[in-house]
XYZ file of C-alpha atoms in Angstrom:
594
model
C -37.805 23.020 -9.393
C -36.045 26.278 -9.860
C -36.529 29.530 -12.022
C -35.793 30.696 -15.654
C -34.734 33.658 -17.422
C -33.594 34.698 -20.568
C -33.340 36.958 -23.614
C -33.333 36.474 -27.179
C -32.589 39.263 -29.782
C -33.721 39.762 -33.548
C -32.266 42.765 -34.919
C -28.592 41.848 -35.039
C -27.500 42.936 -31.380
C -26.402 40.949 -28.367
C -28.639 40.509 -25.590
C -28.869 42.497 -22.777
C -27.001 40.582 -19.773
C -27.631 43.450 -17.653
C -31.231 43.138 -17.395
C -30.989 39.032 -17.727
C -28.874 39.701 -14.799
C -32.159 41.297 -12.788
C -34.514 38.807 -13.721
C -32.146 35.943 -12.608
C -32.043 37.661 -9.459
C -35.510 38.273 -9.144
C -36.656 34.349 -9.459
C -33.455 34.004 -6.095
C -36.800 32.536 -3.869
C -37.580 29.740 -6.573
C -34.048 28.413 -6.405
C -31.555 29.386 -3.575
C -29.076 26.663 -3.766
C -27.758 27.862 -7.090
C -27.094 30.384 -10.037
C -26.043 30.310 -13.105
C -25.795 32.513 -16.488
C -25.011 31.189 -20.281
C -24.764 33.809 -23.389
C -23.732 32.664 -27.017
C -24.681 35.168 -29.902
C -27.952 36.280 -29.151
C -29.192 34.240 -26.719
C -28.725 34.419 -22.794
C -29.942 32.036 -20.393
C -29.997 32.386 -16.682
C -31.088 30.275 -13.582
C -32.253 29.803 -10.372
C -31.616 26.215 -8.973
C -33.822 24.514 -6.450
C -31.504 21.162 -5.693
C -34.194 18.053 -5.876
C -32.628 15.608 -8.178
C -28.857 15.416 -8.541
C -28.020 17.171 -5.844
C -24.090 17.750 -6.871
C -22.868 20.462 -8.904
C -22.909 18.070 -12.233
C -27.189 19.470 -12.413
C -26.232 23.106 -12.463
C -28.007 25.431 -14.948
C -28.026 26.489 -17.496
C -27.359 23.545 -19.327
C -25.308 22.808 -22.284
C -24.937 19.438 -24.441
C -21.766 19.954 -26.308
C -22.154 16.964 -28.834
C -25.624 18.363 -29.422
C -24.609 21.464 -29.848
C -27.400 22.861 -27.313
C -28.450 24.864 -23.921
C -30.979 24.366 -21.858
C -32.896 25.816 -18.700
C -35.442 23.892 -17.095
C -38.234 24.554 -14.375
C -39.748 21.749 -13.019
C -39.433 17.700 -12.781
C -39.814 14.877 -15.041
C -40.877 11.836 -13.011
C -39.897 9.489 -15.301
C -36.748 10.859 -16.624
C -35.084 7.428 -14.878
C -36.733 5.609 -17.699
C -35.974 7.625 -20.161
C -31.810 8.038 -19.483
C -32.243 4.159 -19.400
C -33.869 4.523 -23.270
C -31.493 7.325 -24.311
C -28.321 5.546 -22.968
C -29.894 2.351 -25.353
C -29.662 4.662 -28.088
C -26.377 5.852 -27.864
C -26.228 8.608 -25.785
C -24.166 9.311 -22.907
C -24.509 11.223 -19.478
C -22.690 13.329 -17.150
C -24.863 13.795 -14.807
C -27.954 12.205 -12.746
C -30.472 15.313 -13.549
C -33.761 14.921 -15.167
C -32.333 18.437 -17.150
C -29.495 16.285 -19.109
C -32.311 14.461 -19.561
C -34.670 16.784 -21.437
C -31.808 18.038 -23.472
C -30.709 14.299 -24.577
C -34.790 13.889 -25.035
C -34.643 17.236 -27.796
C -31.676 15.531 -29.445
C -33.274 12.516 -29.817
C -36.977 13.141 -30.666
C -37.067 17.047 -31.494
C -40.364 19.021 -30.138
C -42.100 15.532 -29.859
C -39.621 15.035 -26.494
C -42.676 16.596 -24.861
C -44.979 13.915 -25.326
C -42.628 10.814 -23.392
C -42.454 13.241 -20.492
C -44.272 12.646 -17.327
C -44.286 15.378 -15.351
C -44.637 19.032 -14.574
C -42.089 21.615 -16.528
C -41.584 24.338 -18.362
C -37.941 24.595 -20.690
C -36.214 26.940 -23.380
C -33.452 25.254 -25.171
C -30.927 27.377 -27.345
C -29.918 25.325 -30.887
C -26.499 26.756 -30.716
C -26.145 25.928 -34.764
C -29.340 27.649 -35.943
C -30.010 30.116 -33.016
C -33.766 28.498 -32.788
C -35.324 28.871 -29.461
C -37.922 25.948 -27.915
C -39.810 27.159 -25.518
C -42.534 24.193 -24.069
C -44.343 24.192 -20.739
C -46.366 20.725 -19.426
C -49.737 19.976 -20.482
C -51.706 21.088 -17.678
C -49.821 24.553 -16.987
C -48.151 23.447 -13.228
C -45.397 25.225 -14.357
C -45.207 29.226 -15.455
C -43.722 30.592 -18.560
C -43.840 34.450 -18.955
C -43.080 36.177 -21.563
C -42.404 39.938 -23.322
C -41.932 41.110 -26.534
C -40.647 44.223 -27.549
C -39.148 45.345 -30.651
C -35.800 43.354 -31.841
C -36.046 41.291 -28.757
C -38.148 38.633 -26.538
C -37.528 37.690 -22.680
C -38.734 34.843 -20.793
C -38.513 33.829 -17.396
C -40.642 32.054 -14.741
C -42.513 35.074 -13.194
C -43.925 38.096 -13.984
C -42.098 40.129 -11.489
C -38.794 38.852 -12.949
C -39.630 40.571 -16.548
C -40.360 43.311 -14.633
C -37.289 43.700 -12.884
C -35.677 43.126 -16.666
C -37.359 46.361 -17.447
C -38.932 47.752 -21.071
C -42.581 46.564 -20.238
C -45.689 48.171 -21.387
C -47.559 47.969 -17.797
C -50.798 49.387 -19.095
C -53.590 47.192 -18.105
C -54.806 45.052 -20.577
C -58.595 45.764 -20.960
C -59.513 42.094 -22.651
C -57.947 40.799 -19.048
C -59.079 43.055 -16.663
C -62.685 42.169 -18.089
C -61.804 37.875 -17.389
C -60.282 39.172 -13.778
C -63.525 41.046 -12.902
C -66.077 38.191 -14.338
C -63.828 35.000 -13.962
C -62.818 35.141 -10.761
C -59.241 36.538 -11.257
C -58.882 33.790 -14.131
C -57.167 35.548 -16.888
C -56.599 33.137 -19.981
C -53.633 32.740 -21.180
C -51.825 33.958 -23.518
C -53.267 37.375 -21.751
C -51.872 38.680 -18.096
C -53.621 41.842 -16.912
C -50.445 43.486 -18.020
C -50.508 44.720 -21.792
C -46.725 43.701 -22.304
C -46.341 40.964 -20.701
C -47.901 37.138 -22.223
C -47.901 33.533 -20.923
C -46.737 30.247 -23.075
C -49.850 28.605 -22.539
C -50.257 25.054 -21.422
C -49.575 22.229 -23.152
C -47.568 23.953 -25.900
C -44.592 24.212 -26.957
C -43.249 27.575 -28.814
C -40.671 27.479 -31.800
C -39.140 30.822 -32.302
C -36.426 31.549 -35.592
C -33.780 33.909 -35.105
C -35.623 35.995 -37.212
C -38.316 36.459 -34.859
C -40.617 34.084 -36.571
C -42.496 31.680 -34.226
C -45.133 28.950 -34.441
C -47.341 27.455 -31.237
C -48.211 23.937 -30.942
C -51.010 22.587 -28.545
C -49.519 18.818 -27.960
C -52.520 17.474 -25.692
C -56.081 17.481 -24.952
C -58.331 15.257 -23.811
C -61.120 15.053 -25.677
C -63.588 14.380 -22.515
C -65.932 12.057 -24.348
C -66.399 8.677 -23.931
C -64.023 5.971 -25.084
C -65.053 2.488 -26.073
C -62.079 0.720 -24.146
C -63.876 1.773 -21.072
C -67.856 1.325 -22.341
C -67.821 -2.000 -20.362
C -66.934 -0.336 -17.132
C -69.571 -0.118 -13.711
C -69.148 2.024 -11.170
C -66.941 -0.632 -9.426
C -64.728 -0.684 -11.841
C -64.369 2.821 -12.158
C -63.614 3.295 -8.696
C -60.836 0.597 -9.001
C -59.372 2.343 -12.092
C -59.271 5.882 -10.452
C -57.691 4.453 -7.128
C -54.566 2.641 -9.491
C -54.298 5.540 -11.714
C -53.718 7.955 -8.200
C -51.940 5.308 -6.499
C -49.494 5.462 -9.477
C -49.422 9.096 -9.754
C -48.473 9.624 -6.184
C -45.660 7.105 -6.766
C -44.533 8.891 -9.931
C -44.139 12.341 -7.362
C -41.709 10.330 -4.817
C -39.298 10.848 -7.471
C -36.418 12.719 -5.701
C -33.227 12.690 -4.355
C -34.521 14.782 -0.701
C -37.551 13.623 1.426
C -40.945 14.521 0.228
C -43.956 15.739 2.136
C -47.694 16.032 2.154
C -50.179 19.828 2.860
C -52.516 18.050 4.761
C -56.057 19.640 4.796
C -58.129 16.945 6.008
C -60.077 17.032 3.154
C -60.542 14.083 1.394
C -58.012 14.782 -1.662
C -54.935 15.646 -0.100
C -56.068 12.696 2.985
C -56.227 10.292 -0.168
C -52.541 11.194 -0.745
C -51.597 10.239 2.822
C -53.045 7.638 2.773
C -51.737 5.766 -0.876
C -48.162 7.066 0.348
C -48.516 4.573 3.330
C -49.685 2.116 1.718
C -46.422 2.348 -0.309
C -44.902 1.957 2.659
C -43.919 5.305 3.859
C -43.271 5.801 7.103
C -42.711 8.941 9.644
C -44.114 10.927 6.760
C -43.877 14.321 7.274
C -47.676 16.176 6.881
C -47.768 20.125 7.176
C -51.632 21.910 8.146
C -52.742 25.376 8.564
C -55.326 26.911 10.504
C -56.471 30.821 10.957
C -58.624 32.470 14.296
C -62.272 32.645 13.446
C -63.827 36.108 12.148
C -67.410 36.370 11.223
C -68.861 33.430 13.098
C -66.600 31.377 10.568
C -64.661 28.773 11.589
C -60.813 29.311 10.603
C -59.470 25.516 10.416
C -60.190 22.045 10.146
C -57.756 20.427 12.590
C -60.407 17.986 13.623
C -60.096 15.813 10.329
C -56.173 16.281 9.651
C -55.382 14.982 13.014
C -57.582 12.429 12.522
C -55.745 11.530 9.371
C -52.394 12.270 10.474
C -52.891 9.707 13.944
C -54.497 7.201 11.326
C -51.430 6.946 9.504
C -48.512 7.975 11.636
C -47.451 10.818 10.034
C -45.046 13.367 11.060
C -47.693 16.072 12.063
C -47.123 19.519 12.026
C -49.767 22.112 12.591
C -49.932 25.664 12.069
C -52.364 27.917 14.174
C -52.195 31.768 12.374
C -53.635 34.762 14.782
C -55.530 37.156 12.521
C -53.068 39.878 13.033
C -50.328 38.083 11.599
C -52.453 37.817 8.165
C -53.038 41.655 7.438
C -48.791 42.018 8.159
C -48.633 38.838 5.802
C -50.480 40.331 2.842
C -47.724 42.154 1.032
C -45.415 39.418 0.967
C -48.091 37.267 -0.739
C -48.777 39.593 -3.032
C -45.794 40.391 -3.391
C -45.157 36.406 -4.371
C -47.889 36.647 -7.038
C -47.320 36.891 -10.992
C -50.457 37.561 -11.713
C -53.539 39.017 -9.049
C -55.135 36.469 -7.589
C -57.971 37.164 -4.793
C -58.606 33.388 -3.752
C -58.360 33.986 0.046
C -56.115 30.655 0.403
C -53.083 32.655 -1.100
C -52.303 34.136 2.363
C -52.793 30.946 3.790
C -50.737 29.091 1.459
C -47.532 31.452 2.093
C -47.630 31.472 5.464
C -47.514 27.758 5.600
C -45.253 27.503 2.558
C -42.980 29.344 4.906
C -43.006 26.749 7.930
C -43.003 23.886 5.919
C -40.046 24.857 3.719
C -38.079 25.216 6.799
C -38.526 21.240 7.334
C -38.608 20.016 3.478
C -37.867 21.037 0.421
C -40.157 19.083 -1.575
C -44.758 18.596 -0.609
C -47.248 16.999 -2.309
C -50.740 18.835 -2.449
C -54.226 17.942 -3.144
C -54.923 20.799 -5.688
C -56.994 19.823 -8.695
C -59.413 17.157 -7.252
C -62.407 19.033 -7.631
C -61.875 20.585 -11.320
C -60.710 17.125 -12.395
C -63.462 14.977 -11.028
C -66.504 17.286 -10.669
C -66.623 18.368 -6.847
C -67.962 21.832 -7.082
C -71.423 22.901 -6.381
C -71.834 24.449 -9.218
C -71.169 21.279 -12.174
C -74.837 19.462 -11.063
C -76.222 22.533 -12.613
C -74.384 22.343 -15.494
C -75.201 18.424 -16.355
C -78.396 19.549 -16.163
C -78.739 22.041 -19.268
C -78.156 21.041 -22.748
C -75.044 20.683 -24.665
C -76.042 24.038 -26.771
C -76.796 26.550 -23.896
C -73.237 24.902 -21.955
C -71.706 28.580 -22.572
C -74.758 30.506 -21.266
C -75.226 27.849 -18.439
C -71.325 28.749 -17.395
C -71.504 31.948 -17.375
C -74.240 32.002 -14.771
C -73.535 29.605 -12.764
C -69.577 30.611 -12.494
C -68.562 34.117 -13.535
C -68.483 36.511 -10.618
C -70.911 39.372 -12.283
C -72.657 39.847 -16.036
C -71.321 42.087 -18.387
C -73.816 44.061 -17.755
C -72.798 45.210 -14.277
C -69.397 45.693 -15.247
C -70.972 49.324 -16.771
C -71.296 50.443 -13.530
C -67.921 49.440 -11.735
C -65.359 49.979 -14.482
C -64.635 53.416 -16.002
C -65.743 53.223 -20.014
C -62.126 53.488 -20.960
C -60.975 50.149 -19.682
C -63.997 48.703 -20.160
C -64.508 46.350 -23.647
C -67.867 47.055 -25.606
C -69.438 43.777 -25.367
C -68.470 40.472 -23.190
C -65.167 39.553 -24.058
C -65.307 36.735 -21.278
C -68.303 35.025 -22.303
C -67.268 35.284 -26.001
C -63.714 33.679 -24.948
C -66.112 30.920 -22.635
C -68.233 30.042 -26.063
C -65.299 29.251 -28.581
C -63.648 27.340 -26.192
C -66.712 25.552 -25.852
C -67.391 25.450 -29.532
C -64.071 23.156 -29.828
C -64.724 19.330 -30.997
C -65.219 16.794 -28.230
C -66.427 17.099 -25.351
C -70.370 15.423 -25.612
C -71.931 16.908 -22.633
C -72.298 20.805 -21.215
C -70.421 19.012 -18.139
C -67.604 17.812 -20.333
C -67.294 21.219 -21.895
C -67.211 23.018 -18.816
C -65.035 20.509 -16.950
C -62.915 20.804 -19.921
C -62.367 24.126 -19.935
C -61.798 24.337 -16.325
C -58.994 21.970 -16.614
C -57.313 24.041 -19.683
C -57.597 27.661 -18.166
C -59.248 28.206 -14.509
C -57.060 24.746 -13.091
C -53.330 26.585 -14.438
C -54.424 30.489 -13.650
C -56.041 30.253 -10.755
C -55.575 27.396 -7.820
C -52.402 25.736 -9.465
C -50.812 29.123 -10.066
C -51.751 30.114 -6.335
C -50.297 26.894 -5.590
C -46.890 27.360 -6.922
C -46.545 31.059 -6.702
C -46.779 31.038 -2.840
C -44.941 27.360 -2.268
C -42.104 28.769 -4.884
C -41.451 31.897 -3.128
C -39.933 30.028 0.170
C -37.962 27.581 -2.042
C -40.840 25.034 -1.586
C -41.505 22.344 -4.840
C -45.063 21.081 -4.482
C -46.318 18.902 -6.951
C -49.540 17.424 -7.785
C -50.907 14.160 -8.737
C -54.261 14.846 -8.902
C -53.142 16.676 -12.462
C -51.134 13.373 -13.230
C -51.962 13.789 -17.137
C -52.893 10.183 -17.120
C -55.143 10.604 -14.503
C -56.908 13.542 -16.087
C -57.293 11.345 -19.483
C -58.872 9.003 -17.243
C -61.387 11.310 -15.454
C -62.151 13.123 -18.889
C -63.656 9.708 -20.039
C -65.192 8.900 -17.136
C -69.524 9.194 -17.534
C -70.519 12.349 -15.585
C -72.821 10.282 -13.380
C -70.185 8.695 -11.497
C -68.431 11.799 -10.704
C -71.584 13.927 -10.026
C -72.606 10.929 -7.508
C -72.438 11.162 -3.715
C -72.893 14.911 -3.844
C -69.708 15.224 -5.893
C -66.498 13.555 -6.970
C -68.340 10.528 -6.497
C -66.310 8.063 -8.358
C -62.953 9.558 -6.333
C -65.282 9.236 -2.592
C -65.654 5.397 -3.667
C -62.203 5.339 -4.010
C -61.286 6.737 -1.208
C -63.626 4.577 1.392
C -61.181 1.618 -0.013
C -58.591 3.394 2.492
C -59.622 6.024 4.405
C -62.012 6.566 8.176
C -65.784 7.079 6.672
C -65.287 10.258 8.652
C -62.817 11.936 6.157
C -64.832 10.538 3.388
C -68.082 11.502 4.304
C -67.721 14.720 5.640
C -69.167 18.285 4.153
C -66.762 19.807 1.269
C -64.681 22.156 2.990
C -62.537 24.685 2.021
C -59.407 26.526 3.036
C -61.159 29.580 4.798
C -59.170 32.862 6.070
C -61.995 34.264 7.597
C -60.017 37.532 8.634
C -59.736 38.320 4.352
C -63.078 37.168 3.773
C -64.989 39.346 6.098
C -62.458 42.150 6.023
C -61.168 42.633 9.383
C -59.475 45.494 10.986
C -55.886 45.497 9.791
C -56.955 43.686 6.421
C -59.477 46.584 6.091
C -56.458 48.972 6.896
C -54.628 47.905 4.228
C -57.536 47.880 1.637
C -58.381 51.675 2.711
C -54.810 52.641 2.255
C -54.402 51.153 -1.298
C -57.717 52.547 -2.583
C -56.725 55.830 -1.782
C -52.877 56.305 -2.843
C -52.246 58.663 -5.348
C -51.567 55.709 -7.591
C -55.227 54.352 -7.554
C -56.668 57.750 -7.966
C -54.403 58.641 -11.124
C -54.784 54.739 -12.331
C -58.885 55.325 -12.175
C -60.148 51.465 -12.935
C -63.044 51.910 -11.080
C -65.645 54.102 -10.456
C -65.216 56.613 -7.269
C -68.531 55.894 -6.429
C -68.640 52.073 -6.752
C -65.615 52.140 -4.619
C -67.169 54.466 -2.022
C -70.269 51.974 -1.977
C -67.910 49.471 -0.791
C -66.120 50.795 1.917
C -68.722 51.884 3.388
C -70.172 48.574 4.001
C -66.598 46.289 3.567
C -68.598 43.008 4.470
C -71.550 43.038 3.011
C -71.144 43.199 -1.167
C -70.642 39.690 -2.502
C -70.495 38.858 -5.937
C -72.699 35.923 -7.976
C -70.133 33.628 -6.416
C -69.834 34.838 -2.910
C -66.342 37.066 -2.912
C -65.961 39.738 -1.579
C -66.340 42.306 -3.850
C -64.213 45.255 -2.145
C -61.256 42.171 -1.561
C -61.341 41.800 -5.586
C -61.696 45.415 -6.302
C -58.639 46.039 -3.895
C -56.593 43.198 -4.254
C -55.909 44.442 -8.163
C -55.075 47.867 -6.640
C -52.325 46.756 -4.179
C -50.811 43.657 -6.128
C -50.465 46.581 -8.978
C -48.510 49.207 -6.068
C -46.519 45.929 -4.434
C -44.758 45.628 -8.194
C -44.542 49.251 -8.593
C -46.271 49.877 -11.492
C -47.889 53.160 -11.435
């Protein structure tokens, strides 16, 4: 896993290595064991490497294929890109190298744009035709991996974070009012192609970009489950079920061993990432090393969950390592996680997530997490209620059981000049939901939780804050074959057992009752949450720079009614509503955008 850059120009001019230069440097976290830089007409290409696979200097980026007459840079890893140099070598071609890069850029030879559909794995690429000066840009079907972008006149950049086009300079950084709307009423889920940033776009999932020299580009979506049901499975019980979603994770846990350094587990407790643990031994791992977190207790809220990932860590003989954060130590770790976003994000798990990102990358390079479980198989309080309402009011149904606020109250928080005239985020909700397929107002809201809210919210947290300590975390829950699966499965058996019930059954074939059966948890900071002292601090100091008061989002007195009662204003969901308000404020400051 590493980090991308690049520049392509359509008015006749070279591109600008100078600022391709910045952005390189600015992606240095998401691959510290190597750098790299490639220019040819007007096209440049830099890198970041993060040394997983092919571990000799023969992998080094960016890329080139001389008999193809291409460049590549690649973010990510393709599981099965053993098979696949076995097919390609069948075929004629030959290899320098043991990468699973040489092997996306002998896959484009080979198969053209379709090279995305025989890859297993999570990854985002550009590749230069050195012949016709076409750019491919593609990124994985579910979105693991990031793909900014921003156009200008004459030119467009790329690279694997926002912050990096920043640092390439030339962006409009006016806030985007269509995306400040989703960030206020979808939980910080801002669809792609939007960012909250006017200049600044995301390739988004599942599609891969073709862009002329002229400037002329066309997107193609390559997959999509359809979530309906499929007659090869009609003759299938619960029993079965089960049995199909414990081989189909079993196989996509396998898939993510794929590397040439050892490979770790986060280890919650809760039953997702304990179901990883446990397949991994029965593979026969051994001395595997599993990292947890845990945070002091604000609020009356418990701050860990120790109890049920050293439970699962003892069953299995794992490496254990355990993380115990005092509260102080999250309000001084704010900035750097916020720092480490491309995009806001108020989940309180981000701080939690980079402060153990940074222990465990100092013992492996490579972790396997649990994120996904719930979106993919229906484990969140809220989908019960949505089975429950008719396929025609799905839309309606999502909006109130899962946006943060109505449009309605939006009137009263955002100033009218940022603020669209009518609900932008519930029309965006109903023509997504308007697509073909997906039979039930379940399928259509699982569905479009797995195509937007899975890749910009808790997979981006995911990889933002493991990325920024040189950490590759990859996750088979969002194994696309496992996702086709789930899609098809009948809502009843994952709505059983209180939730993921198919996945439960499943995981009582090899894991304590205990870890099974216990109540949902989640990964709580309690000191963000219920704003204390320092965090507080910090809010209070970002609300009232000079930048916040000239920026004027919100309304003064909206944000007075706040402060003066931090803990106490939740929205329809339960965030805290100051936290949300702020976070925008100082992730905005942290990037310097005034």
């Amino acid at each position: 896993m590493c980090g991308l850059s690049g520049e392509i120009r359509f008015d006749g001019g070279r591109p600008d290595l100078a600022a391709v230069e910045r952005m390189t440097d600015r992606l240095a976290a998401r691959g510290p064991d190597g750098r790299g830089m490639w220019s040819q007409g007007a096209v440049a290409l830099g890198h970041r490497r993060l040394k997983i696979i092919d571990l000799s200097e023969c992998g080094a980026q960016p890329m080139t294929d001389p008999a193809g007459r291409i460049a590549g840079v690649f973010n990510g890893c393709v599981y099965n890109y053993e098979e696949l140099r076995a097919e390609l070598r069948g075929l004629g071609h030959r290899f320098f190298s043991g990468s699973d890069t040489e092997v996306v850029l002998k896959a484009y030879r080979q198969w053209g744009i379709d090279c995305v559909d025989r890859f297993y794995g999570m990854f985002a690429f550009v590749i230069v035709e050195q012949d016709t000066g076409r750019l491919i840009l593609a990124r994985d079907r579910l979105g693991i991996k990031p793909l900014y972008l921003a156009q200008a006149p004459g030119r467009l950049r790329f690279a694997s974070s926002l912050p990096a086009l920043l640092a390439g300079g030339g962006v409009d950084t006016s806030l985007d009012p269509v995306a400040l709307h989703q960030y206020m009423s979808w939980h910080a889920t801002v669809a792609a192609p939007r960012t909250v940033l006017t200049g600044i776009r995301k390739l988004p999932a599942a599609t891969v970009c073709v862009v002329e020299p002229d400037g002329r580009h066309r997107a193609i979506q390559y997959w999509q489950p359809s979530y309906t049901r499929r007659d090869e499975y009609a003759h299938l019980g619960a029993d079965d079920w089960r049995d199909a979603v414990l081989d189909a994770l079993r196989t996509a846990v396998r898939r993510r061993m794929v590397a040439d350094v050892p490979v770790g587990v986060l280890l919650s407790g809760g039953l997702d990432s304990s179901l990883i643990v446990a397949l991994l031994a029965d593979e026969g791992q051994r001395d595997l090393a599993t990292f947890s977190v845990g945070f002091e207790s604000e609020g009356g809220e418990q701050g860990d969950e120790f109890r049920y990932s050293d439970l699962v860590a003892r069953r299995f003989g794992t490496d254990h390592h355990q993380l115990m954060v005092p509260s102080d130590r999250v309000s001084t770790a704010l900035d750097a996680s916020i720092e480490a976003m491309s995009e806001p994000m108020t989940s309180h798990d981000v701080v939690a997530f980079h402060l153990l990102s940074e222990q465990v990358a100092k013992e492996v390079k490579v972790v396997q997490s649990g994120q996904g479980a719930d979106e993919v198989f229906a484990g969140y309080h809220w989908y019960p209620d949505m089975a429950a309402v008719p396929r025609e009011r799905a839309p309606e149904a999502y909006a109130e059981t899962y946006f943060d606020r109505p449009h309605t109250d939006l009137k009263r928080i955002v100033e009218p000049d940022m603020l669209p005239d009518h609900d932008v985020s519930g029309r965006f909700v109903r023509m997504h939901m308007a697509r073909p397929g997906a039979e039930t107002a379940l399928d259509a809201a699982l569905r479009l939780d797995t195509d937007v809210m899975l890749a910009d919210d808790p997979v981006k947290r995911v990889d933002n804050m493991t990325m920024d300590w040189g950490l590759e975390a990859r996750v088979p829950f969002l194994d696309h074959e496992l996702v086709e699966l789930a899609a098809a499965c009948p809502p009843e058996w994952k709505l059983s057992d209180g939730g993921k019930g198919v996945l439960k059954a499943a995981g009582r074939r090899v894991l304590p009752a205990e870890v099974v059966d216990r109540p949902k948890g989640y990964f709580p900071v309690p000191a963000v949450k219920h704003m204390a002292g320092p965090v507080l601090g910090r809010v209070r100091e970002a609300l009232s720079a000079p930048e916040a008061r000239s920026r004027g989002v919100f309304q003064d007195a909206y944000v007075a009614g706040l402060l003066s009662a931090p803990d106490e204003h939740r929205t329809r969901r339960g965030a805290n509503e100051l936290w949300q308000v702020a976070l925008l404020e100082i992730w905005l400051q942290t990037h310097g955008i005034s």
